[in-house]
């Protein structure tokens, strides 16, 4: 057996042992643009975007700053100021450049596009040195609500991946009146420290190695010392077929030099495992989230067919979306960072969820 074939079989076995899958199956293929989209939707796909090659754009027009809640938020903005609002949310270890090709596509379709740095990234900073560097899911969700308030956006479509997808899910269940619709890569990502106490089989736990590493002080020191090597390694692990170049990574890397970045990342993963406390002021919100409530607003969930980050099959979370819904598998070697690897498919999902 060839080494590559053996590695792929081992990867699939890992997902099977974990009760997960490396991708959904039994979907009717539907080709769209450069990426393949397999969709369970019976409705039309609104194919009115101009073609774009991933990596066609390398910068945003400008980065703006605004005080919002506990933060001074750095964000990019594109499109007409009176257009329907879309908020695009990145995850770890990524930043707003995941959406550098998506934002102009949505702007060309008439949307007002807001792409913020999350707390601990880029030019986003805490207004007070006394504020706890907390990354629990409800706190990050409130950051985006505060940003929308500051920008006088009453309602928006919220779309993201990784931490950004989790935040979109959180916002949809806690503040559905503020979410017109959501796009969530890898589906339903709300959890709780108590819910994360079930042990994983060893091969599945291996995929979460960095979370256990971060649980230690040597892991925290190692992340700080080898920040770029670490995050570039995660990019390769999460998107094994994404052939990004150094210039692409180097546009994002400065975001990790944020003075709060290491503390925010450590708290996020330690809190998930019950190893770091949250703040009492968020207890009521977290209690609601711990019940794993359904998303009632229109939603599209997405997956890349080469996502190297462990993820549940779409069937495992289907009942967590009780409103209008579609699932899309993006084929062609697309990994975890769908908006940067397949920007046209991601932008199309944002437009289509607006018409579900």
CSV table of C-alpha atoms in Angstrom, one decimal, residues 38-244:
chain,number,residue,atom,x,y,z
A,38,UNK,CA,-22.6,19.4,-3.2
A,39,UNK,CA,-25.8,20.8,-1.8
A,40,UNK,CA,-28.8,19.2,-0.1
A,41,UNK,CA,-30.9,22.2,-1.1
A,42,UNK,CA,-33.7,21.7,-3.5
A,43,UNK,CA,-33.9,25.4,-4.3
A,44,UNK,CA,-31.8,27.4,-6.8
A,45,UNK,CA,-28.3,28.6,-6.2
A,46,UNK,CA,-28.1,32.3,-6.9
A,47,UNK,CA,-25.1,32.3,-9.2
A,48,UNK,CA,-24.6,36.0,-9.9
A,49,UNK,CA,-21.1,36.6,-8.5
A,50,UNK,CA,-18.1,37.5,-10.7
A,51,UNK,CA,-15.5,34.9,-10.9
A,52,UNK,CA,-12.5,35.2,-8.5
A,53,UNK,CA,-9.4,33.2,-8.1
A,54,UNK,CA,-8.4,32.5,-4.4
A,55,UNK,CA,-5.6,34.9,-3.6
A,56,UNK,CA,-6.7,37.5,-6.2
A,57,UNK,CA,-6.8,40.2,-3.5
A,58,UNK,CA,-4.0,40.9,-1.0
A,59,UNK,CA,-5.3,43.8,1.1
A,60,UNK,CA,-8.2,45.7,2.4
A,61,UNK,CA,-8.7,49.4,1.5
A,62,UNK,CA,-8.2,50.4,5.2
A,63,UNK,CA,-8.5,49.2,8.7
A,64,UNK,CA,-10.9,51.2,10.9
A,65,UNK,CA,-11.1,51.3,14.7
A,66,UNK,CA,-14.2,51.8,16.9
A,67,UNK,CA,-14.9,51.5,20.6
A,68,UNK,CA,-17.4,48.7,21.1
A,69,UNK,CA,-18.2,47.2,24.5
A,70,UNK,CA,-15.0,46.1,26.2
A,71,UNK,CA,-12.9,46.6,23.1
A,72,UNK,CA,-11.5,49.0,20.6
A,73,UNK,CA,-12.2,46.9,17.5
A,74,UNK,CA,-10.1,46.9,14.4
A,75,UNK,CA,-12.2,46.0,11.3
A,76,UNK,CA,-12.3,46.2,7.5
A,77,UNK,CA,-15.3,47.5,5.8
A,78,UNK,CA,-16.5,47.1,2.1
A,79,UNK,CA,-19.6,47.8,0.1
A,80,UNK,CA,-22.3,50.5,0.3
A,81,UNK,CA,-22.9,51.8,3.8
A,82,UNK,CA,-26.7,51.5,3.3
A,83,UNK,CA,-26.5,47.9,2.0
A,84,UNK,CA,-27.7,44.9,4.0
A,85,UNK,CA,-25.1,44.1,6.6
A,86,UNK,CA,-22.9,41.0,6.7
A,87,UNK,CA,-20.4,40.3,9.5
A,88,UNK,CA,-17.6,37.9,8.7
A,89,UNK,CA,-15.8,36.2,11.6
A,90,UNK,CA,-12.4,34.4,11.5
A,91,UNK,CA,-11.1,31.8,13.9
A,92,UNK,CA,-7.8,30.6,15.3
A,93,UNK,CA,-5.1,30.8,14.0
A,94,UNK,CA,-6.4,33.1,11.3
A,95,UNK,CA,-7.5,36.6,10.9
A,96,UNK,CA,-9.5,39.0,8.7
A,97,UNK,CA,-7.4,38.0,5.6
A,98,UNK,CA,-9.4,34.8,5.5
A,99,UNK,CA,-12.0,37.0,3.9
A,100,UNK,CA,-9.8,39.2,1.7
A,101,UNK,CA,-11.4,37.7,-1.5
A,102,UNK,CA,-14.9,37.2,0.0
A,103,UNK,CA,-15.4,40.8,1.1
A,104,UNK,CA,-15.1,42.4,-2.4
A,105,UNK,CA,-17.4,39.7,-3.9
A,106,UNK,CA,-20.1,40.5,-1.3
A,107,UNK,CA,-19.6,44.3,-1.7
A,108,UNK,CA,-20.1,43.9,-5.5
A,109,UNK,CA,-23.4,42.3,-4.7
A,110,UNK,CA,-24.5,45.3,-2.7
A,111,UNK,CA,-23.7,44.2,0.8
A,112,UNK,CA,-22.2,46.3,3.6
A,113,UNK,CA,-19.4,44.0,4.7
A,114,UNK,CA,-17.8,44.2,8.2
A,115,UNK,CA,-14.8,42.0,8.9
A,116,UNK,CA,-13.5,42.5,12.5
A,117,UNK,CA,-10.4,41.2,14.3
A,118,UNK,CA,-11.6,39.1,17.2
A,119,UNK,CA,-10.4,39.9,20.7
A,120,UNK,CA,-6.7,39.1,20.9
A,121,UNK,CA,-6.0,39.5,17.2
A,122,UNK,CA,-4.7,42.3,15.0
A,123,UNK,CA,-5.5,45.8,16.0
A,124,UNK,CA,-8.4,44.9,18.4
A,125,UNK,CA,-7.5,45.8,21.9
A,126,UNK,CA,-9.1,45.9,25.4
A,127,UNK,CA,-10.1,49.4,26.6
A,128,UNK,CA,-9.0,48.5,30.1
A,129,UNK,CA,-6.0,46.7,31.4
A,130,UNK,CA,-8.2,45.4,34.2
A,131,UNK,CA,-10.6,43.5,31.9
A,132,UNK,CA,-10.2,39.7,32.2
A,133,UNK,CA,-8.6,38.2,29.0
A,134,UNK,CA,-11.5,35.9,28.6
A,135,UNK,CA,-12.4,34.0,25.4
A,136,UNK,CA,-15.4,32.0,26.5
A,137,UNK,CA,-18.0,31.7,23.8
A,138,UNK,CA,-20.6,34.1,25.2
A,139,UNK,CA,-18.1,36.9,25.7
A,140,UNK,CA,-16.9,36.7,22.1
A,141,UNK,CA,-20.5,36.7,21.0
A,142,UNK,CA,-21.2,39.8,23.0
A,143,UNK,CA,-18.2,41.5,21.4
A,144,UNK,CA,-19.9,41.2,18.0
A,145,UNK,CA,-23.2,42.4,19.3
A,146,UNK,CA,-21.4,45.5,20.8
A,147,UNK,CA,-19.7,46.1,17.5
A,148,UNK,CA,-23.0,46.0,15.7
A,149,UNK,CA,-24.4,48.5,18.2
A,150,UNK,CA,-21.4,50.8,17.7
A,151,UNK,CA,-21.8,50.6,13.9
A,152,UNK,CA,-25.6,51.1,14.3
A,153,UNK,CA,-26.3,47.8,12.6
A,154,UNK,CA,-29.6,46.4,14.0
A,155,UNK,CA,-29.5,43.1,12.1
A,156,UNK,CA,-26.9,41.3,10.0
A,157,UNK,CA,-26.1,38.0,8.3
A,158,UNK,CA,-23.3,36.5,10.4
A,159,UNK,CA,-20.9,34.1,8.7
A,160,UNK,CA,-17.7,32.5,9.9
A,161,UNK,CA,-15.5,29.5,10.4
A,162,UNK,CA,-13.7,28.0,13.5
A,163,UNK,CA,-14.2,30.4,16.4
A,164,UNK,CA,-16.2,32.6,13.9
A,165,UNK,CA,-18.6,29.8,13.2
A,166,UNK,CA,-19.1,29.1,16.9
A,167,UNK,CA,-19.7,32.8,17.4
A,168,UNK,CA,-22.3,32.9,14.6
A,169,UNK,CA,-24.1,29.9,16.3
A,170,UNK,CA,-24.0,31.6,19.7
A,171,UNK,CA,-25.4,34.9,18.3
A,172,UNK,CA,-28.1,33.0,16.5
A,173,UNK,CA,-29.4,31.3,19.6
A,174,UNK,CA,-28.9,34.0,22.2
A,175,UNK,CA,-29.8,37.1,20.0
A,176,UNK,CA,-31.8,35.8,17.1
A,177,UNK,CA,-33.4,39.2,16.6
A,178,UNK,CA,-29.9,40.5,15.6
A,179,UNK,CA,-29.2,37.7,13.1
A,180,UNK,CA,-30.9,37.7,9.7
A,181,UNK,CA,-29.3,34.4,8.9
A,182,UNK,CA,-26.0,32.6,9.5
A,183,UNK,CA,-23.3,30.7,7.6
A,184,UNK,CA,-21.4,28.3,9.8
A,185,UNK,CA,-18.5,26.2,8.6
A,186,UNK,CA,-18.6,22.8,10.3
A,187,UNK,CA,-22.1,23.3,11.6
A,188,UNK,CA,-23.1,23.6,15.2
A,189,UNK,CA,-20.1,24.4,17.4
A,190,UNK,CA,-21.7,25.5,20.7
A,191,UNK,CA,-20.5,23.5,23.7
A,192,UNK,CA,-19.8,23.7,27.4
A,193,UNK,CA,-17.0,22.8,29.8
A,194,UNK,CA,-19.3,20.1,31.3
A,195,UNK,CA,-20.2,18.7,27.9
A,196,UNK,CA,-16.5,18.4,27.0
A,197,UNK,CA,-15.6,16.0,29.8
A,198,UNK,CA,-16.4,12.8,27.9
A,199,UNK,CA,-13.0,11.2,27.0
A,200,UNK,CA,-12.1,10.7,23.3
A,201,UNK,CA,-10.6,7.5,22.0
A,202,UNK,CA,-6.8,7.9,21.6
A,203,UNK,CA,-6.8,8.4,17.8
A,204,UNK,CA,-9.5,11.1,18.0
A,205,UNK,CA,-7.8,12.8,20.9
A,206,UNK,CA,-4.6,13.0,18.8
A,207,UNK,CA,-6.4,15.5,16.5
A,208,UNK,CA,-6.9,17.7,19.5
A,209,UNK,CA,-3.2,17.6,20.6
A,210,UNK,CA,-2.8,21.3,20.7
A,211,UNK,CA,-5.7,21.7,23.2
A,212,UNK,CA,-4.0,19.4,25.6
A,213,UNK,CA,-0.7,21.1,25.0
A,214,UNK,CA,-2.2,24.5,25.8
A,215,UNK,CA,-3.5,23.1,29.1
A,216,UNK,CA,0.1,23.1,30.4
A,217,UNK,CA,2.3,26.0,31.2
A,218,UNK,CA,5.0,24.6,29.0
A,219,UNK,CA,2.5,24.6,26.2
A,220,UNK,CA,1.7,28.3,26.8
A,221,UNK,CA,5.4,29.1,26.8
A,222,UNK,CA,5.9,27.0,23.7
A,223,UNK,CA,3.1,28.7,21.8
A,224,UNK,CA,4.5,32.1,22.6
A,225,UNK,CA,8.1,31.1,21.7
A,226,UNK,CA,7.2,29.4,18.4
A,227,UNK,CA,4.2,31.4,17.4
A,228,UNK,CA,4.7,31.5,13.6
A,229,UNK,CA,6.0,28.0,13.4
A,230,UNK,CA,3.1,26.8,15.5
A,231,UNK,CA,0.3,28.5,13.6
A,232,UNK,CA,1.7,27.7,10.2
A,233,UNK,CA,1.8,24.1,11.3
A,234,UNK,CA,-1.9,24.3,12.2
A,235,UNK,CA,-2.7,25.8,8.8
A,236,UNK,CA,-1.1,22.7,7.2
A,237,UNK,CA,-2.8,20.3,9.6
A,238,UNK,CA,-6.3,21.9,9.1
A,239,UNK,CA,-6.0,22.3,5.3
A,240,UNK,CA,-3.6,19.6,4.1
A,241,UNK,CA,-4.2,20.3,0.4
A,242,UNK,CA,-4.1,24.1,0.6
A,243,UNK,CA,-0.9,25.2,-1.1
A,244,UNK,CA,-0.6,28.6,0.5
